[in-house]
């Protein structure tokens, strides 16, 4: 996945479906010493103490060209001078993200599933999206059930991860 090209009509249209009226922007990544991968809300709160500014909640927009487009619940920092910066490190090198602000979104301490749409009619893409949504649901269920149910859900999660990897591999061979 890569940061979606905010100048492409299909990306702008997707952003409008996620947050009507939103205008996608590029937000540069800025490395900070104590930032944690995949923990944007912690990273922003920590940085606010040192840099000031305000948390901006919205969605980072990712694209797997010819396969799918995805909005990930995310937060960035608006510095006192008005510039936006992304402080959350990722597993891959990334200089900027595509982002839309969502004035109705709040960090309520709960995970929020990504919003995904296929970029073409393909049964494997649809299967991958369904598997990713089920994986999110199972991961959330694991956090709130008793130990016996956790074991069953953990096994289901392992199977889902395997199926997701197989679908991704299949799509990678087909679409790059």
PDB file of C-alpha atoms in Angstrom:
ATOM      1  CA  UNK A   1       0.000   0.000   0.000  1.00  0.00           C
ATOM      2  CA  UNK A   2       1.125   3.504  -0.681  1.00  0.00           C
ATOM      3  CA  UNK A   3      -0.174   6.966   0.082  1.00  0.00           C
ATOM      4  CA  UNK A   4      -3.011   7.583  -2.358  1.00  0.00           C
ATOM      5  CA  UNK A   5      -2.529  10.223  -5.054  1.00  0.00           C
ATOM      6  CA  UNK A   6      -4.921  12.974  -3.917  1.00  0.00           C
ATOM      7  CA  UNK A   7      -5.106  14.415  -7.437  1.00  0.00           C
ATOM      8  CA  UNK A   8      -6.714  11.294  -8.900  1.00  0.00           C
ATOM      9  CA  UNK A   9     -10.503  11.552  -9.373  1.00  0.00           C
ATOM     10  CA  UNK A  10     -11.213   8.114  -7.866  1.00  0.00           C
ATOM     11  CA  UNK A  11      -9.244   9.077  -4.727  1.00  0.00           C
ATOM     12  CA  UNK A  12     -11.113  12.377  -4.347  1.00  0.00           C
ATOM     13  CA  UNK A  13     -14.441  10.559  -4.847  1.00  0.00           C
ATOM     14  CA  UNK A  14     -13.509   7.956  -2.214  1.00  0.00           C
ATOM     15  CA  UNK A  15     -12.563  10.717   0.247  1.00  0.00           C
ATOM     16  CA  UNK A  16     -15.974  12.320  -0.337  1.00  0.00           C
ATOM     17  CA  UNK A  17     -17.687   9.031   0.516  1.00  0.00           C
ATOM     18  CA  UNK A  18     -15.647   8.730   3.724  1.00  0.00           C
ATOM     19  CA  UNK A  19     -16.111  12.364   4.842  1.00  0.00           C
ATOM     20  CA  UNK A  20     -18.459  14.445   2.678  1.00  0.00           C
ATOM     21  CA  UNK A  21     -16.873  17.799   1.909  1.00  0.00           C
ATOM     22  CA  UNK A  22     -13.362  16.680   2.919  1.00  0.00           C
ATOM     23  CA  UNK A  23     -10.382  17.891   0.933  1.00  0.00           C
ATOM     24  CA  UNK A  24      -7.474  15.430   0.895  1.00  0.00           C
ATOM     25  CA  UNK A  25      -4.024  16.818   1.624  1.00  0.00           C
ATOM     26  CA  UNK A  26      -0.522  15.456   1.835  1.00  0.00           C
ATOM     27  CA  UNK A  27       0.951  15.513   5.335  1.00  0.00           C
ATOM     28  CA  UNK A  28       4.726  15.119   5.710  1.00  0.00           C
ATOM     29  CA  UNK A  29       6.124  12.572   8.143  1.00  0.00           C
ATOM     30  CA  UNK A  30       8.382  13.950  10.845  1.00  0.00           C
ATOM     31  CA  UNK A  31      10.412  11.549  12.940  1.00  0.00           C
ATOM     32  CA  UNK A  32      10.271  12.037  16.701  1.00  0.00           C
ATOM     33  CA  UNK A  33      12.204  10.263  19.408  1.00  0.00           C
ATOM     34  CA  UNK A  34       9.391   8.650  21.417  1.00  0.00           C
ATOM     35  CA  UNK A  35       6.880   7.905  18.661  1.00  0.00           C
ATOM     36  CA  UNK A  36       5.424   4.404  18.557  1.00  0.00           C
ATOM     37  CA  UNK A  37       4.401   2.584  15.373  1.00  0.00           C
ATOM     38  CA  UNK A  38       0.632   2.267  14.925  1.00  0.00           C
ATOM     39  CA  UNK A  39      -0.102   4.461  17.968  1.00  0.00           C
ATOM     40  CA  UNK A  40      -0.959   7.841  16.481  1.00  0.00           C
ATOM     41  CA  UNK A  41      -3.096   9.138  19.367  1.00  0.00           C
ATOM     42  CA  UNK A  42      -0.333   8.469  21.911  1.00  0.00           C
ATOM     43  CA  UNK A  43       2.236  10.030  19.570  1.00  0.00           C
ATOM     44  CA  UNK A  44       0.216  13.213  19.102  1.00  0.00           C
ATOM     45  CA  UNK A  45      -0.525  13.629  22.820  1.00  0.00           C
ATOM     46  CA  UNK A  46       3.162  13.136  23.638  1.00  0.00           C
ATOM     47  CA  UNK A  47       4.293  15.626  20.976  1.00  0.00           C
ATOM     48  CA  UNK A  48       1.741  18.234  22.053  1.00  0.00           C
ATOM     49  CA  UNK A  49       3.526  18.521  25.393  1.00  0.00           C
ATOM     50  CA  UNK A  50       6.762  19.499  23.650  1.00  0.00           C
ATOM     51  CA  UNK A  51       5.548  21.225  20.479  1.00  0.00           C
ATOM     52  CA  UNK A  52       2.102  22.572  21.326  1.00  0.00           C
ATOM     53  CA  UNK A  53      -0.486  22.461  18.599  1.00  0.00           C
ATOM     54  CA  UNK A  54      -3.653  20.440  18.333  1.00  0.00           C
ATOM     55  CA  UNK A  55      -4.642  16.906  17.437  1.00  0.00           C
ATOM     56  CA  UNK A  56      -6.423  16.597  14.096  1.00  0.00           C
ATOM     57  CA  UNK A  57      -8.454  13.402  13.780  1.00  0.00           C
ATOM     58  CA  UNK A  58      -9.357  11.958  10.418  1.00  0.00           C
ATOM     59  CA  UNK A  59      -8.329   9.276   7.960  1.00  0.00           C
ATOM     60  CA  UNK A  60      -5.095   8.446   6.173  1.00  0.00           C
ATOM     61  CA  UNK A  61      -5.821   7.279   2.635  1.00  0.00           C
ATOM     62  CA  UNK A  62      -3.916   4.304   1.197  1.00  0.00           C
ATOM     63  CA  UNK A  63      -4.052   2.691  -2.202  1.00  0.00           C
ATOM     64  CA  UNK A  64      -2.980  -0.603  -3.637  1.00  0.00           C
ATOM     65  CA  UNK A  65      -3.119   0.417  -7.312  1.00  0.00           C
ATOM     66  CA  UNK A  66      -5.671  -1.549  -9.349  1.00  0.00           C
ATOM     67  CA  UNK A  67      -6.713  -3.490  -6.218  1.00  0.00           C
ATOM     68  CA  UNK A  68      -8.196  -1.413  -3.388  1.00  0.00           C
ATOM     69  CA  UNK A  69      -8.352   1.945  -1.655  1.00  0.00           C
ATOM     70  CA  UNK A  70      -8.492   2.221   2.122  1.00  0.00           C
ATOM     71  CA  UNK A  71      -9.117   4.870   4.775  1.00  0.00           C
ATOM     72  CA  UNK A  72      -7.360   4.265   8.101  1.00  0.00           C
ATOM     73  CA  UNK A  73      -8.549   6.101  11.250  1.00  0.00           C
ATOM     74  CA  UNK A  74      -5.621   8.360  12.128  1.00  0.00           C
ATOM     75  CA  UNK A  75      -4.473  11.526  13.852  1.00  0.00           C
ATOM     76  CA  UNK A  76      -1.870  14.116  12.916  1.00  0.00           C
ATOM     77  CA  UNK A  77      -0.584  17.229  14.659  1.00  0.00           C
ATOM     78  CA  UNK A  78      -1.476  20.774  13.641  1.00  0.00           C
ATOM     79  CA  UNK A  79       1.472  22.884  14.757  1.00  0.00           C
ATOM     80  CA  UNK A  80       0.913  26.379  16.178  1.00  0.00           C
ATOM     81  CA  UNK A  81       1.916  27.813  12.753  1.00  0.00           C
ATOM     82  CA  UNK A  82      -0.912  25.812  11.079  1.00  0.00           C
ATOM     83  CA  UNK A  83       1.213  23.138   9.367  1.00  0.00           C
ATOM     84  CA  UNK A  84       0.148  19.496   9.671  1.00  0.00           C
ATOM     85  CA  UNK A  85       2.703  16.794  10.462  1.00  0.00           C
ATOM     86  CA  UNK A  86       2.401  13.022  10.798  1.00  0.00           C
ATOM     87  CA  UNK A  87       4.387  11.613  13.716  1.00  0.00           C
ATOM     88  CA  UNK A  88       3.538   7.918  13.480  1.00  0.00           C
ATOM     89  CA  UNK A  89       6.304   5.673  12.127  1.00  0.00           C
ATOM     90  CA  UNK A  90       5.368   2.867   9.768  1.00  0.00           C
ATOM     91  CA  UNK A  91       7.013  -0.418   8.828  1.00  0.00           C
ATOM     92  CA  UNK A  92       8.058   1.016   5.479  1.00  0.00           C
ATOM     93  CA  UNK A  93       9.819   4.241   4.635  1.00  0.00           C
ATOM     94  CA  UNK A  94       7.260   6.950   3.992  1.00  0.00           C
ATOM     95  CA  UNK A  95       7.832  10.666   3.548  1.00  0.00           C
ATOM     96  CA  UNK A  96       4.184  11.757   3.474  1.00  0.00           C
ATOM     97  CA  UNK A  97       0.677  10.440   3.885  1.00  0.00           C
ATOM     98  CA  UNK A  98      -2.593  11.332   2.215  1.00  0.00           C
ATOM     99  CA  UNK A  99      -5.027  12.593   4.849  1.00  0.00           C
ATOM    100  CA  UNK A 100      -8.554  13.907   5.273  1.00  0.00           C
ATOM    101  CA  UNK A 101      -9.754  15.639   8.392  1.00  0.00           C
ATOM    102  CA  UNK A 102     -12.992  14.355   9.914  1.00  0.00           C
ATOM    103  CA  UNK A 103     -14.590  17.002  12.152  1.00  0.00           C
ATOM    104  CA  UNK A 104     -17.020  14.420  13.583  1.00  0.00           C
ATOM    105  CA  UNK A 105     -14.389  11.824  14.532  1.00  0.00           C
ATOM    106  CA  UNK A 106     -13.022  11.501  18.058  1.00  0.00           C
ATOM    107  CA  UNK A 107     -10.537   9.244  19.770  1.00  0.00           C
ATOM    108  CA  UNK A 108     -12.702   7.325  22.198  1.00  0.00           C
ATOM    109  CA  UNK A 109     -10.063   4.752  23.073  1.00  0.00           C
ATOM    110  CA  UNK A 110     -11.540   2.068  20.824  1.00  0.00           C
ATOM    111  CA  UNK A 111     -10.168   0.623  17.638  1.00  0.00           C
ATOM    112  CA  UNK A 112     -11.920   1.748  14.452  1.00  0.00           C
ATOM    113  CA  UNK A 113     -11.941  -0.497  11.405  1.00  0.00           C
ATOM    114  CA  UNK A 114     -10.594   0.788   8.111  1.00  0.00           C
ATOM    115  CA  UNK A 115     -12.957   1.694   5.293  1.00  0.00           C
ATOM    116  CA  UNK A 116     -12.071  -0.278   2.169  1.00  0.00           C
ATOM    117  CA  UNK A 117     -13.329  -0.294  -1.406  1.00  0.00           C
ATOM    118  CA  UNK A 118     -12.246  -2.419  -4.357  1.00  0.00           C
ATOM    119  CA  UNK A 119     -10.817  -0.610  -7.359  1.00  0.00           C
ATOM    120  CA  UNK A 120     -12.125  -3.237  -9.767  1.00  0.00           C
ATOM    121  CA  UNK A 121     -14.593  -6.090  -9.918  1.00  0.00           C
ATOM    122  CA  UNK A 122     -12.641  -9.106  -8.729  1.00  0.00           C
ATOM    123  CA  UNK A 123     -13.822 -11.912  -6.462  1.00  0.00           C
ATOM    124  CA  UNK A 124     -10.412 -12.204  -4.793  1.00  0.00           C
ATOM    125  CA  UNK A 125     -10.376  -8.487  -3.947  1.00  0.00           C
ATOM    126  CA  UNK A 126     -13.865  -8.776  -2.458  1.00  0.00           C
ATOM    127  CA  UNK A 127     -12.730 -11.845  -0.497  1.00  0.00           C
ATOM    128  CA  UNK A 128      -9.658  -9.996   0.800  1.00  0.00           C
ATOM    129  CA  UNK A 129     -11.778  -7.046   1.996  1.00  0.00           C
ATOM    130  CA  UNK A 130     -14.226  -9.399   3.738  1.00  0.00           C
ATOM    131  CA  UNK A 131     -11.347 -11.280   5.399  1.00  0.00           C
ATOM    132  CA  UNK A 132      -9.780  -8.023   6.604  1.00  0.00           C
ATOM    133  CA  UNK A 133     -13.087  -6.888   8.106  1.00  0.00           C
ATOM    134  CA  UNK A 134     -13.573 -10.248   9.835  1.00  0.00           C
ATOM    135  CA  UNK A 135      -9.994 -10.115  11.129  1.00  0.00           C
ATOM    136  CA  UNK A 136     -10.726  -6.729  12.713  1.00  0.00           C
ATOM    137  CA  UNK A 137     -13.889  -8.116  14.353  1.00  0.00           C
ATOM    138  CA  UNK A 138     -12.101 -11.197  15.710  1.00  0.00           C
ATOM    139  CA  UNK A 139      -9.204  -9.132  17.073  1.00  0.00           C
ATOM    140  CA  UNK A 140     -11.690  -6.935  18.937  1.00  0.00           C
ATOM    141  CA  UNK A 141     -13.600  -9.948  20.285  1.00  0.00           C
ATOM    142  CA  UNK A 142     -10.391 -11.452  21.667  1.00  0.00           C
ATOM    143  CA  UNK A 143      -9.982  -8.422  23.940  1.00  0.00           C
ATOM    144  CA  UNK A 144     -13.341  -8.882  25.704  1.00  0.00           C
ATOM    145  CA  UNK A 145     -13.974 -12.618  26.126  1.00  0.00           C
ATOM    146  CA  UNK A 146     -12.988 -15.280  28.649  1.00  0.00           C
ATOM    147  CA  UNK A 147      -9.863 -17.424  28.267  1.00  0.00           C
ATOM    148  CA  UNK A 148     -11.567 -20.415  26.616  1.00  0.00           C
ATOM    149  CA  UNK A 149     -13.186 -18.219  23.988  1.00  0.00           C
ATOM    150  CA  UNK A 150      -9.867 -16.399  23.486  1.00  0.00           C
ATOM    151  CA  UNK A 151      -8.216 -19.669  22.461  1.00  0.00           C
ATOM    152  CA  UNK A 152     -10.944 -20.350  19.899  1.00  0.00           C
ATOM    153  CA  UNK A 153     -10.820 -16.799  18.573  1.00  0.00           C
ATOM    154  CA  UNK A 154      -7.015 -16.831  18.431  1.00  0.00           C
ATOM    155  CA  UNK A 155      -7.184 -19.923  16.231  1.00  0.00           C
ATOM    156  CA  UNK A 156      -9.752 -18.218  13.995  1.00  0.00           C
ATOM    157  CA  UNK A 157      -7.517 -15.145  13.834  1.00  0.00           C
ATOM    158  CA  UNK A 158      -4.503 -17.268  12.792  1.00  0.00           C
ATOM    159  CA  UNK A 159      -6.599 -18.842  10.035  1.00  0.00           C
ATOM    160  CA  UNK A 160      -7.828 -15.422   8.879  1.00  0.00           C
ATOM    161  CA  UNK A 161      -4.273 -14.052   8.759  1.00  0.00           C
ATOM    162  CA  UNK A 162      -3.250 -17.057   6.649  1.00  0.00           C
ATOM    163  CA  UNK A 163      -6.193 -16.512   4.258  1.00  0.00           C
ATOM    164  CA  UNK A 164      -5.437 -12.765   4.033  1.00  0.00           C
ATOM    165  CA  UNK A 165      -1.805 -13.510   3.147  1.00  0.00           C
ATOM    166  CA  UNK A 166      -2.870 -16.000   0.482  1.00  0.00           C
ATOM    167  CA  UNK A 167      -5.328 -13.524  -1.065  1.00  0.00           C
ATOM    168  CA  UNK A 168      -2.693 -10.756  -0.992  1.00  0.00           C
ATOM    169  CA  UNK A 169      -0.127 -13.032  -2.652  1.00  0.00           C
ATOM    170  CA  UNK A 170      -2.638 -13.975  -5.341  1.00  0.00           C
ATOM    171  CA  UNK A 171      -3.497 -10.315  -6.004  1.00  0.00           C
ATOM    172  CA  UNK A 172       0.174  -9.307  -5.942  1.00  0.00           C
ATOM    173  CA  UNK A 173       0.910 -11.789  -8.718  1.00  0.00           C
ATOM    174  CA  UNK A 174      -2.101 -10.614 -10.720  1.00  0.00           C
ATOM    175  CA  UNK A 175      -1.910  -6.829 -10.267  1.00  0.00           C
ATOM    176  CA  UNK A 176       1.528  -6.075  -8.866  1.00  0.00           C
TER     177      UNK A 176
END
